[in-house]
Coordinates of N, CA and C in Angstrom, one line a residue:
M1 N 153.8 -74.4 -9.1 CA 153.5 -73.5 -8.3 C 151.9 -72.5 -8.6
C2 N 151.6 -72.4 -7.3 CA 150.3 -71.6 -7.8 C 150.8 -70.2 -7.6
G3 N 150.7 -69.3 -8.9 CA 151.3 -68.2 -9.1 C 150.2 -67.1 -8.3
L4 N 148.7 -67.6 -8.1 CA 148.1 -66.3 -7.6 C 148.2 -66.6 -5.9
E5 N 148.6 -67.9 -5.3 CA 148.4 -67.7 -4.0 C 149.7 -67.7 -3.4
L6 N 150.8 -67.8 -4.1 CA 152.3 -67.7 -3.4 C 152.4 -65.8 -2.7
P7 N 152.0 -65.4 -3.9 CA 152.5 -63.9 -3.7 C 151.3 -63.2 -2.5
E8 N 150.0 -63.6 -2.2 CA 149.2 -63.5 -1.3 C 149.8 -64.2 0.0
L9 N 150.2 -65.4 0.2 CA 150.9 -65.9 1.2 C 151.9 -65.0 1.5
E10 N 152.6 -64.6 1.0 CA 154.1 -63.7 1.2 C 153.7 -62.8 2.1
Q11 N 152.3 -61.8 1.5 CA 151.7 -60.4 2.4 C 151.0 -61.0 3.5
S12 N 150.2 -62.0 3.2 CA 149.2 -62.0 4.4 C 150.1 -63.1 5.8
V13 N 151.1 -63.9 5.3 CA 151.6 -65.0 6.3 C 153.2 -64.4 6.8
W14 N 153.7 -64.9 5.5 CA 155.4 -64.4 5.6 C 155.7 -63.3 6.3
Q15 N 155.4 -62.2 5.5 CA 155.9 -60.8 6.0 C 155.5 -60.6 7.7
P16 N 154.0 -60.8 7.9 CA 153.6 -60.3 9.4 C 153.8 -61.3 10.5
Y17 N 154.2 -62.8 10.0 CA 154.6 -63.5 11.2 C 155.9 -64.0 10.9
Q18 N 156.8 -63.6 10.3 CA 158.3 -64.4 10.2 C 159.2 -64.0 11.4
D19 N 158.8 -62.7 12.1 CA 159.6 -62.7 12.9 C 158.8 -63.0 14.3
Q20 N 157.9 -63.7 14.2 CA 157.2 -64.7 15.4 C 157.5 -65.9 15.7
G21 N 158.4 -66.2 14.2 CA 158.8 -67.7 14.3 C 158.1 -68.5 13.3
V22 N 157.3 -68.0 12.5 CA 156.4 -68.9 11.6 C 157.1 -69.0 10.5
K23 N 157.4 -70.1 9.7 CA 158.0 -70.4 8.8 C 157.0 -70.8 7.6
V24 N 157.6 -70.2 6.2 CA 156.7 -70.4 5.2 C 157.6 -71.0 4.4
W25 N 157.3 -72.3 3.2 CA 158.1 -72.6 2.3 C 157.2 -73.2 1.3
G26 N 157.7 -72.5 -0.1 CA 157.1 -73.1 -1.1 C 157.7 -74.3 -1.6
L27 N 156.6 -75.1 -2.1 CA 157.3 -76.6 -2.9 C 156.8 -76.5 -4.4
H28 N 158.0 -76.6 -5.0 CA 157.6 -76.8 -6.6 C 158.1 -78.5 -6.8
Q29 N 157.4 -78.9 -7.7 CA 157.6 -80.5 -8.5 C 157.7 -80.3 -9.6
G30 N 158.9 -80.7 -10.6 CA 159.0 -80.5 -11.7 C 159.5 -79.4 -12.6
E31 N 159.0 -77.9 -12.2 CA 159.7 -77.1 -12.8 C 160.9 -77.1 -13.1
N32 N 161.6 -76.4 -14.2 CA 163.1 -76.7 -14.2 C 163.6 -75.3 -13.4
P33 N 164.6 -75.4 -12.9 CA 165.0 -73.8 -12.1 C 165.2 -72.5 -12.8
P34 N 165.5 -72.3 -14.2 CA 165.4 -71.3 -14.6 C 163.6 -70.4 -14.3
E35 N 162.8 -71.3 -14.5 CA 161.5 -71.2 -14.6 C 161.2 -70.8 -12.9
I36 N 161.5 -71.2 -12.2 CA 161.5 -71.2 -10.4 C 161.7 -69.8 -10.4
E37 N 163.5 -69.5 -10.7 CA 163.9 -68.3 -10.6 C 163.5 -67.3 -11.2
D38 N 162.5 -67.3 -12.5 CA 161.8 -66.2 -13.2 C 160.6 -66.0 -12.3
F39 N 159.8 -67.0 -11.8 CA 158.6 -66.9 -11.1 C 158.9 -66.0 -9.7
I40 N 160.1 -66.6 -8.9 CA 160.3 -65.5 -7.6 C 160.9 -64.2 -8.0
E41 N 161.4 -64.2 -8.9 CA 161.7 -62.6 -9.3 C 160.4 -61.9 -9.9
Q42 N 159.7 -62.4 -10.6 CA 158.5 -61.8 -11.0 C 157.3 -61.4 -9.7
T43 N 157.3 -62.3 -9.0 CA 156.3 -62.0 -7.9 C 156.8 -61.4 -6.6
G44 N 158.3 -61.7 -6.6 CA 158.8 -61.1 -5.4 C 158.7 -61.7 -4.0
V45 N 158.3 -62.8 -4.3 CA 158.3 -63.9 -3.1 C 159.7 -64.1 -2.3
T46 N 160.0 -63.8 -1.0 CA 160.8 -64.0 -0.3 C 161.2 -65.0 0.6
F47 N 159.9 -66.1 1.1 CA 160.0 -67.2 1.8 C 160.9 -68.3 0.5
P48 N 161.8 -69.4 1.2 CA 162.2 -70.2 0.4 C 161.5 -71.0 -0.2
I49 N 161.9 -71.5 -1.5 CA 160.7 -72.6 -2.3 C 161.9 -73.6 -2.4
I50 N 161.7 -74.9 -1.9 CA 162.2 -76.0 -2.0 C 161.9 -76.8 -2.8
T51 N 162.8 -77.8 -3.8 CA 162.6 -78.4 -4.6 C 162.3 -79.9 -4.1
D52 N 161.4 -80.4 -5.0 CA 161.1 -82.0 -4.6 C 160.9 -82.9 -6.1
D53 N 161.7 -82.9 -6.5 CA 161.7 -83.5 -7.8 C 161.5 -85.1 -7.9
G54 N 161.7 -85.7 -6.7 CA 161.6 -86.7 -6.7 C 160.3 -87.5 -6.1
Y55 N 159.4 -86.0 -5.7 CA 158.0 -86.2 -5.2 C 158.1 -87.0 -3.8
T56 N 158.9 -87.0 -3.1 CA 159.2 -87.6 -1.7 C 158.1 -86.7 -0.8
L57 N 157.6 -85.5 -0.9 CA 156.7 -85.0 0.1 C 155.5 -85.1 0.0
D58 N 155.0 -85.8 -1.4 CA 153.7 -86.0 -1.6 C 153.1 -86.9 -0.3
K59 N 153.9 -87.9 0.3 CA 153.0 -88.6 1.4 C 152.5 -87.5 2.5
V60 N 153.0 -86.4 2.6 CA 152.9 -85.4 3.9 C 152.1 -84.5 3.2
A61 N 152.3 -83.8 1.9 CA 151.8 -82.9 1.7 C 150.4 -83.2 0.8
Y62 N 150.1 -84.1 0.3 CA 149.2 -85.0 -0.3 C 148.5 -86.1 -0.2
P63 N 148.4 -86.2 1.0 CA 147.7 -87.9 1.6 C 146.2 -87.9 0.8
A64 N 146.5 -89.0 0.7 CA 144.9 -89.8 0.1 C 143.7 -89.2 1.0
G65 N 142.5 -88.5 0.2 CA 141.5 -88.5 0.9 C 141.2 -87.3 1.0
V66 N 141.8 -86.1 0.5 CA 141.9 -84.8 1.0 C 141.8 -84.0 0.1
G67 N 141.3 -84.5 -1.3 CA 141.0 -83.4 -2.3 C 142.2 -83.4 -3.1
Y68 N 141.9 -82.5 -4.2 CA 142.7 -82.3 -5.3 C 144.0 -81.8 -4.9
P69 N 145.4 -82.1 -5.3 CA 146.6 -81.6 -4.3 C 147.2 -80.2 -4.7
Y70 N 146.5 -79.8 -5.8 CA 147.4 -78.1 -6.0 C 146.0 -77.3 -5.9
P71 N 146.1 -76.1 -5.3 CA 147.3 -75.9 -4.3 C 146.8 -76.7 -3.1
R72 N 147.9 -76.8 -2.4 CA 147.8 -77.5 -0.8 C 148.5 -76.7 0.3
D73 N 147.7 -76.3 1.5 CA 148.3 -75.4 2.4 C 148.5 -76.4 3.6
V74 N 149.7 -77.0 4.3 CA 149.8 -77.7 5.6 C 150.4 -76.8 6.3
I75 N 149.5 -76.8 7.4 CA 149.7 -75.9 8.8 C 150.8 -77.0 9.7
V76 N 151.4 -76.9 10.2 CA 152.3 -77.8 11.3 C 152.4 -76.9 12.4
G77 N 152.3 -77.6 13.7 CA 152.5 -76.9 14.7 C 153.6 -76.8 15.2
K78 N 153.9 -76.1 16.6 CA 155.4 -75.9 17.0 C 155.7 -77.7 17.2
D79 N 155.1 -78.3 17.7 CA 155.3 -79.7 18.1 C 155.4 -80.8 16.8
L80 N 155.6 -80.1 15.6 CA 156.1 -80.7 14.4 C 154.5 -81.8 13.9
T81 N 153.3 -81.7 14.5 CA 152.4 -82.2 14.0 C 151.4 -81.7 12.8
I82 N 151.2 -82.3 12.0 CA 150.2 -81.5 11.1 C 148.8 -81.4 12.0
R83 N 148.6 -79.9 11.8 CA 147.6 -79.0 12.3 C 146.1 -78.8 11.4
A84 N 146.6 -78.9 10.3 CA 145.5 -78.6 9.2 C 146.1 -78.7 7.8
I85 N 145.1 -79.0 6.6 CA 145.3 -79.2 5.3 C 144.5 -78.6 4.8
R86 N 144.8 -77.4 3.9 CA 143.7 -77.1 3.2 C 144.1 -77.0 1.6
N87 N 142.8 -77.2 0.9 CA 142.9 -77.0 -0.6 C 142.6 -75.6 -1.4
S88 N 142.6 -74.9 -0.2 CA 142.4 -73.3 -1.0 C 142.8 -72.5 0.1
F89 N 143.4 -71.3 -0.2 CA 144.0 -70.2 0.6 C 142.9 -69.7 1.0
N90 N 142.5 -69.3 2.2 CA 141.9 -68.0 2.7 C 142.6 -67.6 3.9
P91 N 143.1 -66.4 3.7 CA 144.1 -65.7 4.0 C 143.4 -65.4 5.7
S92 N 142.2 -64.9 6.0 CA 141.6 -64.9 7.2 C 141.7 -66.2 7.7
E93 N 141.3 -67.3 7.4 CA 141.3 -68.5 8.1 C 142.9 -69.2 8.5
I94 N 143.6 -69.0 7.6 CA 145.0 -69.2 7.8 C 145.5 -68.3 9.4
E95 N 145.4 -66.9 8.9 CA 145.5 -66.0 10.1 C 145.2 -66.4 11.3
A96 N 144.0 -66.5 11.8 CA 143.4 -67.1 12.6 C 144.0 -68.5 13.4
L97 N 144.2 -69.4 12.4 CA 145.0 -70.4 12.8 C 146.2 -70.1 13.3
I98 N 147.1 -69.4 12.7 CA 148.4 -69.2 13.3 C 148.3 -68.3 14.7
E99 N 147.4 -67.4 14.9 CA 147.2 -66.6 16.1 C 147.2 -67.9 17.1
E100 N 146.0 -68.9 16.8 CA 145.9 -69.8 18.0 C 147.0 -70.7 18.1
L101 N 147.8 -71.0 17.3 CA 148.9 -71.9 17.3 C 150.4 -71.2 18.0
L102 N 150.5 -69.9 17.7 CA 151.3 -68.9 18.3 C 150.8 -69.0 19.9
A103 N 149.9 -68.8 19.9 CA 149.2 -68.5 21.4 C 149.5 -70.0 22.6
E104 N 149.9 -71.2 21.9 CA 150.1 -72.3 22.4 C 150.9 -72.5 23.3

């Protein structure tokens, strides 16, 4: 998990947009449950953290040709199509995209 990105995602995306139907999930692969629980407690992240120990989400979250996979932000529209994949978290860029998608 990216300890730097997730708390910022909590504050700039999850908290202001969750009441408008925006969903945020954290994905962790390979960490053991006590480490994840400690991380959540330390950072105060309140959005769901899902486990993918079988790495089944790799095909969606980490497709070939879009750079190093960590961290990775996948933005999905209301129609459930992938609208953007980002390798770095830029709050203003993500917020602008969310506003655009909410307006559709």
